[in-house]
Coordinates of C-alpha atoms in Angstrom, one line a residue:
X1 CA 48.2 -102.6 265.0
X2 CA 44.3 -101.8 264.9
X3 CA 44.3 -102.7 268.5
X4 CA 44.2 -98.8 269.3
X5 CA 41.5 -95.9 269.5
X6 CA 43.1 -92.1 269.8
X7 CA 40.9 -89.2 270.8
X8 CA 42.5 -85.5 271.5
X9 CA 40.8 -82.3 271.0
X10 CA 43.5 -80.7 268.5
X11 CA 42.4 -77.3 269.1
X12 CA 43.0 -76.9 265.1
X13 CA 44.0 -79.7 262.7
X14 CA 45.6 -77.6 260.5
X15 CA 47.0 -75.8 263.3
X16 CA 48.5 -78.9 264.5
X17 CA 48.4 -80.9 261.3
X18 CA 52.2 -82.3 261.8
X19 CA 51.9 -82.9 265.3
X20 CA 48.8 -85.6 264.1
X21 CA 50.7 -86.5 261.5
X22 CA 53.8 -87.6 264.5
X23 CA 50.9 -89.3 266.6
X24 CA 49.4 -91.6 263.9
X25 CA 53.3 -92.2 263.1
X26 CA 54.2 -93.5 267.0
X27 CA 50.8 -95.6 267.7
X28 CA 49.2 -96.0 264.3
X29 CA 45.5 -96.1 265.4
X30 CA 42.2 -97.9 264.3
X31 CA 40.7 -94.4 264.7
X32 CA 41.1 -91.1 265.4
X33 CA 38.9 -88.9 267.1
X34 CA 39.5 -85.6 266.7
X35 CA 37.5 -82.4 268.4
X36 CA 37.8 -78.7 268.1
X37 CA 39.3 -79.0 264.5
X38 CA 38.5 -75.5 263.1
X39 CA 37.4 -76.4 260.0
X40 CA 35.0 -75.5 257.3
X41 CA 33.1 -77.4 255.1
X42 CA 35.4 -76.2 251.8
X43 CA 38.8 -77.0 253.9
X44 CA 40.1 -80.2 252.1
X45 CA 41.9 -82.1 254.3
X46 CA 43.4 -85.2 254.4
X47 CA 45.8 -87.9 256.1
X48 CA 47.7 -90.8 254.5
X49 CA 45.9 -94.1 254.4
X50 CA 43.3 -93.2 256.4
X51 CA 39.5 -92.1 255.2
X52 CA 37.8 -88.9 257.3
X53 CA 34.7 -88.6 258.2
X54 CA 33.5 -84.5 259.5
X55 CA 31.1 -82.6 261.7
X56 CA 31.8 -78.4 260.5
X57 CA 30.6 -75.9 263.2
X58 CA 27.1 -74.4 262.6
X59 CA 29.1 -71.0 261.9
X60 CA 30.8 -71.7 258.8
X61 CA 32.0 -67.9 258.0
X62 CA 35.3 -68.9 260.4
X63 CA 36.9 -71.9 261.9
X64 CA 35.7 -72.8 265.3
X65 CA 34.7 -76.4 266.7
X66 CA 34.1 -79.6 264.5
X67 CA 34.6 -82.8 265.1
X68 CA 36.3 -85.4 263.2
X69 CA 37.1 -89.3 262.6
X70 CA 39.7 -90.6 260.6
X71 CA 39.8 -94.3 260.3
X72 CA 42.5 -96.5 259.3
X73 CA 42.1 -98.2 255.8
X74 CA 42.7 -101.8 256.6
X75 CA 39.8 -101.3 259.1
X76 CA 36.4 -102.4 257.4
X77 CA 34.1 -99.6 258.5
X78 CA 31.2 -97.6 257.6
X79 CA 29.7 -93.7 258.1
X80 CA 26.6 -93.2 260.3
X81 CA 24.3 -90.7 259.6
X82 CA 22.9 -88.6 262.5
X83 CA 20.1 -86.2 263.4
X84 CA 21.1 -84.4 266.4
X85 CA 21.9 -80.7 267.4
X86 CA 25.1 -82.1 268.5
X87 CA 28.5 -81.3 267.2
X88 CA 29.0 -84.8 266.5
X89 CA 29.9 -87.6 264.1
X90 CA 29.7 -91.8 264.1
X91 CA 31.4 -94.7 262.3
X92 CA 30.9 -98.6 262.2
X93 CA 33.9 -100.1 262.2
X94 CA 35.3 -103.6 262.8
X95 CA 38.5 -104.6 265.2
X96 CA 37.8 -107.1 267.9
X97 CA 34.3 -106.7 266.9
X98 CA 31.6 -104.4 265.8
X99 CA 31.4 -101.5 267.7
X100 CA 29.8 -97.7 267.0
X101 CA 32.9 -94.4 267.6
X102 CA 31.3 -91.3 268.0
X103 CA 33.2 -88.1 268.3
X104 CA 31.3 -85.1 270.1
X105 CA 32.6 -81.7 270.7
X106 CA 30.0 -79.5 273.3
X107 CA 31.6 -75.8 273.5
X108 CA 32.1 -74.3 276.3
X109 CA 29.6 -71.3 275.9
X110 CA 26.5 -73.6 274.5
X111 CA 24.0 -75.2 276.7
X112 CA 24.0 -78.8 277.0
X113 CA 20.2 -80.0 276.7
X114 CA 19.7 -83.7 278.6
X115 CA 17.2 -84.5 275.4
X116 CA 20.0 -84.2 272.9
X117 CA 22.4 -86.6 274.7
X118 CA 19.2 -89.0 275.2
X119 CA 18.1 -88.4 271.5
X120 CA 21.8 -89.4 270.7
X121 CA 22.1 -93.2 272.2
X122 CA 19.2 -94.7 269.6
X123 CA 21.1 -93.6 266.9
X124 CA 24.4 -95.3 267.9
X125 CA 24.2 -99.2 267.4
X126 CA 25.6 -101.0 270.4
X127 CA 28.2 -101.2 271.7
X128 CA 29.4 -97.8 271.5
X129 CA 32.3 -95.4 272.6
X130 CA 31.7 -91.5 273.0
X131 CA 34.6 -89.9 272.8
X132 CA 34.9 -86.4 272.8
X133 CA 35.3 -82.5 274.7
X134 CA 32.1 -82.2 277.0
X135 CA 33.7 -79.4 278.5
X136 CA 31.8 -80.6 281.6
X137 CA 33.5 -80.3 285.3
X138 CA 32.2 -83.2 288.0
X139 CA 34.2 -84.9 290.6
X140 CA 33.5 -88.5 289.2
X141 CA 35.9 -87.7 286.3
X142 CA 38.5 -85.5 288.4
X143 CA 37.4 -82.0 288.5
X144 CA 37.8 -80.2 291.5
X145 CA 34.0 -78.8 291.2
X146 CA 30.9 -79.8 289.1
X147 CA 28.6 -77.4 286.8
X148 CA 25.4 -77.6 285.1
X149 CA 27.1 -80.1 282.3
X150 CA 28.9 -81.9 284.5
X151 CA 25.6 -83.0 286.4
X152 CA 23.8 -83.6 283.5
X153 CA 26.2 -85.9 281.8
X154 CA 26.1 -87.7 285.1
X155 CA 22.5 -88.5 284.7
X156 CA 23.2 -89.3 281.3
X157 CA 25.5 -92.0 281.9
X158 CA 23.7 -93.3 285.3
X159 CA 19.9 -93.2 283.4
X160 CA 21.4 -94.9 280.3
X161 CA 23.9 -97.6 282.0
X162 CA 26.9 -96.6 280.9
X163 CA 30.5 -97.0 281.8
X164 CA 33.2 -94.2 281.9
X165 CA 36.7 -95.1 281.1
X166 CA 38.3 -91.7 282.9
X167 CA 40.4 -92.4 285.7
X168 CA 40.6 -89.2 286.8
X169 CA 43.4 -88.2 285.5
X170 CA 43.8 -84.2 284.3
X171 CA 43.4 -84.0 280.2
X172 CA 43.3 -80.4 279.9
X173 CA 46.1 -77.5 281.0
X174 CA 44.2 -74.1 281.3
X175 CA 46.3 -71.9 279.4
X176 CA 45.6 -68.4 281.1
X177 CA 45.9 -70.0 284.7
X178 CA 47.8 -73.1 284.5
X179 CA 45.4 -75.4 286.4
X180 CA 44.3 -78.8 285.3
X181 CA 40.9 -80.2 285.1
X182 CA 39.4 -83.0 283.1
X183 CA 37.7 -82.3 280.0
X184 CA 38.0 -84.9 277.8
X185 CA 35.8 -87.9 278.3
X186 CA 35.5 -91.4 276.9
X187 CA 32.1 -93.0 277.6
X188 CA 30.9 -96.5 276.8
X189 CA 28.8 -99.2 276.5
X190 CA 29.2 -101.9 279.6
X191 CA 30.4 -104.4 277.6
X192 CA 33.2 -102.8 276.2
X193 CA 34.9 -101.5 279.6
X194 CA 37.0 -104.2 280.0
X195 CA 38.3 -104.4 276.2
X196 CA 40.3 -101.0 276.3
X197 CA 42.9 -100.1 278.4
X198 CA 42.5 -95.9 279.0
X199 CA 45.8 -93.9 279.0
X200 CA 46.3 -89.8 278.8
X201 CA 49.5 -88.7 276.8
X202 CA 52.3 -87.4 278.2
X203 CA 52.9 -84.3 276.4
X204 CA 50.0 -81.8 274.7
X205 CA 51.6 -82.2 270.9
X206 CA 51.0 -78.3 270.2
X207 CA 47.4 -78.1 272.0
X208 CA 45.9 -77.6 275.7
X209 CA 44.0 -80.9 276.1
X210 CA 46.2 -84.0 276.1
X211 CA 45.7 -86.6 273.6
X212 CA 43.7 -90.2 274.9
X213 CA 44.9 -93.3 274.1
X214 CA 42.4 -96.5 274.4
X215 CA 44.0 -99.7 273.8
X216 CA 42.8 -102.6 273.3
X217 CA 44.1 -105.3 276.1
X218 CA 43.3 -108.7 274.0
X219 CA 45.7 -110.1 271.3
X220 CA 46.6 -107.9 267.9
X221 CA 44.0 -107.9 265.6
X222 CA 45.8 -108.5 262.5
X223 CA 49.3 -109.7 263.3
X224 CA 50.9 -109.3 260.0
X225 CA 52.0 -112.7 258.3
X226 CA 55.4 -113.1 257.6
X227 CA 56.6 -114.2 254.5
X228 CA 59.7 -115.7 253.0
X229 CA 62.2 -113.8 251.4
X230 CA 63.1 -115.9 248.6
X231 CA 65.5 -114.1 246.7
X232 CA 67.7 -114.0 250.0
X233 CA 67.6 -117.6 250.2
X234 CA 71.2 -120.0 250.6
X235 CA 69.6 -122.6 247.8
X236 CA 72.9 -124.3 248.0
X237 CA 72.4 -125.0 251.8
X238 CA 68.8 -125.8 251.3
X239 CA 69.7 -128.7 248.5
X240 CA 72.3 -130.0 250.6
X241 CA 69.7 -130.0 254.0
X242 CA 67.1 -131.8 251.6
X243 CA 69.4 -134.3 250.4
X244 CA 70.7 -135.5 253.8
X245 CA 67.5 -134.9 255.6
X246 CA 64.9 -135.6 253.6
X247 CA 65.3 -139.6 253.5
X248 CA 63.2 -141.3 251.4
X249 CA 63.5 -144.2 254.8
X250 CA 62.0 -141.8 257.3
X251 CA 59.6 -140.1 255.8
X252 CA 57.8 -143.6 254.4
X253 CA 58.0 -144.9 258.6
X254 CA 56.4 -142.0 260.1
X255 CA 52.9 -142.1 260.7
X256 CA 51.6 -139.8 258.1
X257 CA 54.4 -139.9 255.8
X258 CA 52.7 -136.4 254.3
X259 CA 52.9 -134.3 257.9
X260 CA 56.3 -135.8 258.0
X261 CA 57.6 -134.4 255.0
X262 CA 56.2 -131.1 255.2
X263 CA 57.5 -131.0 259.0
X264 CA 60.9 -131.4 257.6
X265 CA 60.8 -129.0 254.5
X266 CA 59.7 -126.5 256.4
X267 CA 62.5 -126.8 259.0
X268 CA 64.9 -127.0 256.4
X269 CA 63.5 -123.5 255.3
X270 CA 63.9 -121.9 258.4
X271 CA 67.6 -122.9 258.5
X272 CA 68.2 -121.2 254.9
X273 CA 65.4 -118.9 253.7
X274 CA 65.1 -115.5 255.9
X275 CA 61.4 -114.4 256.9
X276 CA 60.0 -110.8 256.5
X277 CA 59.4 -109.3 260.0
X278 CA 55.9 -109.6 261.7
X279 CA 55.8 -106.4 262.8
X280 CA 55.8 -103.6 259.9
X281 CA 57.9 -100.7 260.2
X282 CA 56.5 -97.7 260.3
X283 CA 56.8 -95.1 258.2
X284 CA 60.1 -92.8 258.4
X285 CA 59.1 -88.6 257.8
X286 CA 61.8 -87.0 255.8
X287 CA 61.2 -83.5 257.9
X288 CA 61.6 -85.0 260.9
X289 CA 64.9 -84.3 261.8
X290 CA 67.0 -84.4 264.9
X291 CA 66.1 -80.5 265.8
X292 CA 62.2 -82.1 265.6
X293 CA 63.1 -84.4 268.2
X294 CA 64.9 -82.0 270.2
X295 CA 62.4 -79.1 270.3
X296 CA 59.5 -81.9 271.3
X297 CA 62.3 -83.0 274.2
X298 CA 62.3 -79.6 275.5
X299 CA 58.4 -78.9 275.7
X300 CA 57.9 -82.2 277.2
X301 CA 60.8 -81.5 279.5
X302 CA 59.3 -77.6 279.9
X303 CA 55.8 -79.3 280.9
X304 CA 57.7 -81.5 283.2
X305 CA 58.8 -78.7 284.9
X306 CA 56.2 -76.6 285.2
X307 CA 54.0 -80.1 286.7
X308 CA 56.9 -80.2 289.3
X309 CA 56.6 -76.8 290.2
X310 CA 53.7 -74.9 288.5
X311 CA 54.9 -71.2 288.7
X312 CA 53.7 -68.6 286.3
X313 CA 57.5 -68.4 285.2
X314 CA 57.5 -71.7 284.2
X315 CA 54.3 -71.7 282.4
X316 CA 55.7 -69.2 280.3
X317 CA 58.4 -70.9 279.7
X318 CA 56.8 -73.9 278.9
X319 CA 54.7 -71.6 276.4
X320 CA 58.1 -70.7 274.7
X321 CA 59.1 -74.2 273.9
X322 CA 55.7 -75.1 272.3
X323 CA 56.0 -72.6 270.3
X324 CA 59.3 -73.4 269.5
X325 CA 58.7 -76.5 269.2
X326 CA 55.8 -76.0 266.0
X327 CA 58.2 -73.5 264.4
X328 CA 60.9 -76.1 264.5
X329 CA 58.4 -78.6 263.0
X330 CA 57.1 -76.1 260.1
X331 CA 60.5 -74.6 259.1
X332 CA 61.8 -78.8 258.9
X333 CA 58.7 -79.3 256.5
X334 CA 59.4 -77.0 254.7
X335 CA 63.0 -77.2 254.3
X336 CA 62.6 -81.0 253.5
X337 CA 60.2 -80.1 250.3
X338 CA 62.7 -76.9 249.4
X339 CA 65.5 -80.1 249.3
X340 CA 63.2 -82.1 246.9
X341 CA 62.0 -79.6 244.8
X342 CA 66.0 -78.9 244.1
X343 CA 66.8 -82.2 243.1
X344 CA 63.8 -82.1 240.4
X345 CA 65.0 -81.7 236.6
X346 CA 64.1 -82.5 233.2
X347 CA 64.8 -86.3 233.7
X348 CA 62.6 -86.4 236.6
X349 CA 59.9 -89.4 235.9
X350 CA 56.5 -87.4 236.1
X351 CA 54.9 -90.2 238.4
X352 CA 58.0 -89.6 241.1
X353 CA 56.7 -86.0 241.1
X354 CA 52.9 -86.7 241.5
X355 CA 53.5 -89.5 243.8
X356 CA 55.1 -87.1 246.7
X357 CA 52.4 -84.3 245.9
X358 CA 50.0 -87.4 246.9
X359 CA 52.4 -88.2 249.6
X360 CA 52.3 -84.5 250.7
X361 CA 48.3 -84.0 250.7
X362 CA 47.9 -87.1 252.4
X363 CA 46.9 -89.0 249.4
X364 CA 47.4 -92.7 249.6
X365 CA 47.1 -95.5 247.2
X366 CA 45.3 -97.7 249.5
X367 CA 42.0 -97.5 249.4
X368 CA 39.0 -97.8 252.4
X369 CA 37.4 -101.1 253.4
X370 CA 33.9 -100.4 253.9
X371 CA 31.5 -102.5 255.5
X372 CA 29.3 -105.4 252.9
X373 CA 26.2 -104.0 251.8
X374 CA 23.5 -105.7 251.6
X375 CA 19.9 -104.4 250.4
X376 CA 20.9 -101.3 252.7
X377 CA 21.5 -103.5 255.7
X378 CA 25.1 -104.1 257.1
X379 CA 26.8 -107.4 257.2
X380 CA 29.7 -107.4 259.3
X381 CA 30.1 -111.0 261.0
X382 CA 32.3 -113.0 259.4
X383 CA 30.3 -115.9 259.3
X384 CA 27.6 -114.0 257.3
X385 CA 30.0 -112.2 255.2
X386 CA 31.2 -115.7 254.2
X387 CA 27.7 -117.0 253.5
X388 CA 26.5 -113.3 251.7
X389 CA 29.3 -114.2 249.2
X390 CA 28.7 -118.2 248.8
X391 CA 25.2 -117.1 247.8
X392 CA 26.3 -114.6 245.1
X393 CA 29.0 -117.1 243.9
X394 CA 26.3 -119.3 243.7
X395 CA 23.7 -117.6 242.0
X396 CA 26.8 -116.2 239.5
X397 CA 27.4 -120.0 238.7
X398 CA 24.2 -121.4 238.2
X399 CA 22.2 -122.1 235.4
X400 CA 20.5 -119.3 235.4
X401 CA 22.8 -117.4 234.1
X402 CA 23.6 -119.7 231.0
X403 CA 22.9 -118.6 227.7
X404 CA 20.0 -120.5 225.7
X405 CA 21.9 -122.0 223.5
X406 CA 24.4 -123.6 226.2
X407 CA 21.1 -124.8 228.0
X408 CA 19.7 -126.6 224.9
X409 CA 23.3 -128.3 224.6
X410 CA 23.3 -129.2 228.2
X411 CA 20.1 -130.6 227.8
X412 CA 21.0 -132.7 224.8
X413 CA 24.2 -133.8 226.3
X414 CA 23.0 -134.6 229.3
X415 CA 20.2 -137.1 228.4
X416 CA 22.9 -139.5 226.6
X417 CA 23.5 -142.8 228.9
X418 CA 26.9 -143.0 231.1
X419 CA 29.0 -145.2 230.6
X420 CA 30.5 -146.2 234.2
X421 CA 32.6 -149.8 233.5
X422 CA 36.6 -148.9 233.3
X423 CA 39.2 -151.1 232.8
X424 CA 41.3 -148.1 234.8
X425 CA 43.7 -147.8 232.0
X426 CA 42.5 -144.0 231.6
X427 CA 45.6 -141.5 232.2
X428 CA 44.4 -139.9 235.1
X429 CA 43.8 -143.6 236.7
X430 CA 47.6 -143.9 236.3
X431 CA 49.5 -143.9 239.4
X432 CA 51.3 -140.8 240.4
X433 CA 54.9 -140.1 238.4
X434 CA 57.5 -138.2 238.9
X435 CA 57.9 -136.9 235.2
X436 CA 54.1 -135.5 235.8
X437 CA 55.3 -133.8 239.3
X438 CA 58.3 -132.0 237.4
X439 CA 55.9 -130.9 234.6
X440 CA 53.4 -129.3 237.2
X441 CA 56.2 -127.7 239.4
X442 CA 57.5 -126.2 235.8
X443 CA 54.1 -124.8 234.8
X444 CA 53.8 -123.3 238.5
X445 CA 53.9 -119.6 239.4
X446 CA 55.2 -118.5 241.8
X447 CA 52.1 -118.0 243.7
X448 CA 51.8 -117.7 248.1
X449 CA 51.7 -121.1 249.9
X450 CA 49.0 -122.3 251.6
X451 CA 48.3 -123.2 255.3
X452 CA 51.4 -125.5 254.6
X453 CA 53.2 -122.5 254.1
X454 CA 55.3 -124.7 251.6
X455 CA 56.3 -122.7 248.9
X456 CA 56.5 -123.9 245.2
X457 CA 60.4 -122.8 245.1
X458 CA 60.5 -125.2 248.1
X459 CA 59.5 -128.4 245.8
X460 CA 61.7 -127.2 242.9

């Protein structure tokens, strides 16, 4: 999770709202890129657990272009601002490390100026990824022919060192003649080429450009910790384990008679207490039924076809099953909410209503991680955010902030003499007893283990 960065020009989000919806389901990005979203500036939209950030067209009396980014919640990130003539929009964000996600959407009726793409790079904090619909045609990507944007995006990438992630492969299915060209492009910084592994979709999901898949080749970013499920626990197998294993003999032999215990407890708990899995399970869609599944078979297997042999007959066909396929989807949705709305009555708890209206405009409880602030400058290492916070804990906890009357106590207090000869006969010079450890384990919540991962039930 978080390892992965979607782009795909939607050719309308609310057009292909569910069909996003299905894509964030199956590979749960970082980010998403999104071009050619149609919106205006009043159109509220929103997706579950993830924060968007917007670029409207400069015509604003109907839908046409845009760009979006939607970024994942758990993902500490932050908006930047541009100046450009661009249709075009940038977030800081944090995965493997800091890097800059721009979305850019250049139509293909406006002229693409050289200065504006120049003008663009200073504004982008390296490294960066520009990931967008350049609608420019140029054999190093996989076009069959270059044009005026084609050539000057070229330059662009040659005069400004920059890597391209395309492998030629078509992203876009003309839908008047059925060719393919490539379109899309994903542009980057040197440094990140080798960190992202670049894929094209298999299928269009409702749209003529093909969705883009970067992901990321290192580990998982945040490889969810697994926890133990105590209430599932066989305590009566665990006692039994402890008693015959946990000999009071070995444990004093070993080496570090500490390490030695813990080694064996934690054994024990693996033998009786289930875990929690480390992978989380994603999120099941109550509309998406088996027809769903079936009408996306068929346009992928329509598409399929028509690749294998790409008659106009089977372009239309495949142009029947799309459409099928997003009817199937809509009439599911709203069958699913006709179902819930039914079962609603009187004794209905008024938080189970508003919590699927949430659910339903994409409303989550989680909120976004932005990035730490600091007198208007960014602090995203983890190192500095560690030291940002020591300092405020520090300054927090200081004198400063005590009250005068607590500082003339202090001061008073403090300038009486010590007295530092001890027979050792004070309580807490008393040597360890067992009566004090079953006092502490009763006055002990049930609170997560540390590094140990020894919980408290453990010790009970």
């Amino acid at each position: 999770m978080l390892n992965r960065i979607l782009q795909w020009n939607c050719r309308g989000l609310k057009a292909n709202y569910e069909e996003t919806l299905l894509l964030l389901k199956d590979y749960e990005p970082a980010a998403l890129c999104l071009q050619e979203t149609h919106l205006k500036d009043t159109d509220n939209i929103s997706i579950r657990n993830y924060t968007a950030f917007h670029t409207f067209s400069a015509n604003n009396e109907r839908a046409a272009g845009g760009v979006s980014i939607f970024i994942n919640n758990n993902a500490p990130h932050s908006h930047i601002p541009l100046n450009t003539n661009l249709q075009a929009v940038a977030v800081s964000i944090t995965l493997h490390r800091v890097i800059t996600l721009c979305s850019i959407y250049i139509p293909p009726s406006s002229r693409l100026s050289p200065k504006d793409l120049d003008d663009l790079v200073p504004q982008l904090p390296s490294p960066f990824i520009l990931l967008g619909d350049f609608n420019g045609h140029n054999i190093l990507w996989g076009s069959k022919d270059i044009n005026d944007k084609g050539r000057i995006i070229e330059s662009f990438i040659d005069n400004h060192g920059l890597c391209l992630y395309n492998t030629k492969t078509p992203t876009y299915l003309h839908p008047a003649t059925g060719t393919y060209t490539s379109l899309d492009l994903s542009i980057c910084f040197p440094t990140l080429l080798l960190d992202y592994d670049w894929k094209v979709h298999d299928d269009l999901c409702g749209s003529d450009h093909f969705p883009v898949l970067l992901n990321n080749i290192g580990p998982d970013l945040d490889e969810p910790v697994s926890r133990w499920k105590l209430n599932k626990a066989n305590w009566a197998q665990f006692q039994t384990l402890s008693t015959t294993r946990l000999l009071e003999d070995t444990v004093r032999k070993a080496d570090d008679p500490i390490e030695s215990f813990a080694s064996i407890l934690i054994n024990i708990a693996e033998e009786t207490v289930p875990k929690t899995a480390t992978k989380s399970k994603k999120a099941k869609k109550p509309w998406f039924t088996e027809d769903c599944k079936t009408a996306i078979k068929q346009r992928k297997g329509a598409l399929r076809q028509f690749n294998n042999r790409p008659t106009h007959d089977n372009l239309n066909n495949y142009r029947i099953f799309r459409a099928k396929a997003r009817r199937t989807i809509k009439e599911s949705k709203k069958k699913s909410w006709k179902q819930y709305v039914s079962k609603l009555n009187s004794r209905t708890s008024i938080k189970k209503v508003w919590d699927m209206v949430r659910k339903i405009q994409g409303k989550g409880k989680s909120s976004s991680l932005g990035h730490l602030n600091v007198n208007n400058e960014k602090v995203t290492s983890k190192k500095d955010i560690s030291n940002t916070l020591a300092d405020v804990f520090s300054k927090n906890s200081s004198s400063e902030n005590y009250s005068q009357k607590f500082k003339n106590i202090k001061q008073q207090k403090e300038k009486r003499n010590l007295k530092f000869s001890s027979d050792n006969s004070e309580t807490y010079n008393q040597s360890f007893s067992l009566s004090e450890l079953k006092d502490a384990l009763s006055k002990a919540h049930d609170s997560s283990p540390g590094p140990d991962d020894i919980h408290y039930q453990f010790l009970k």
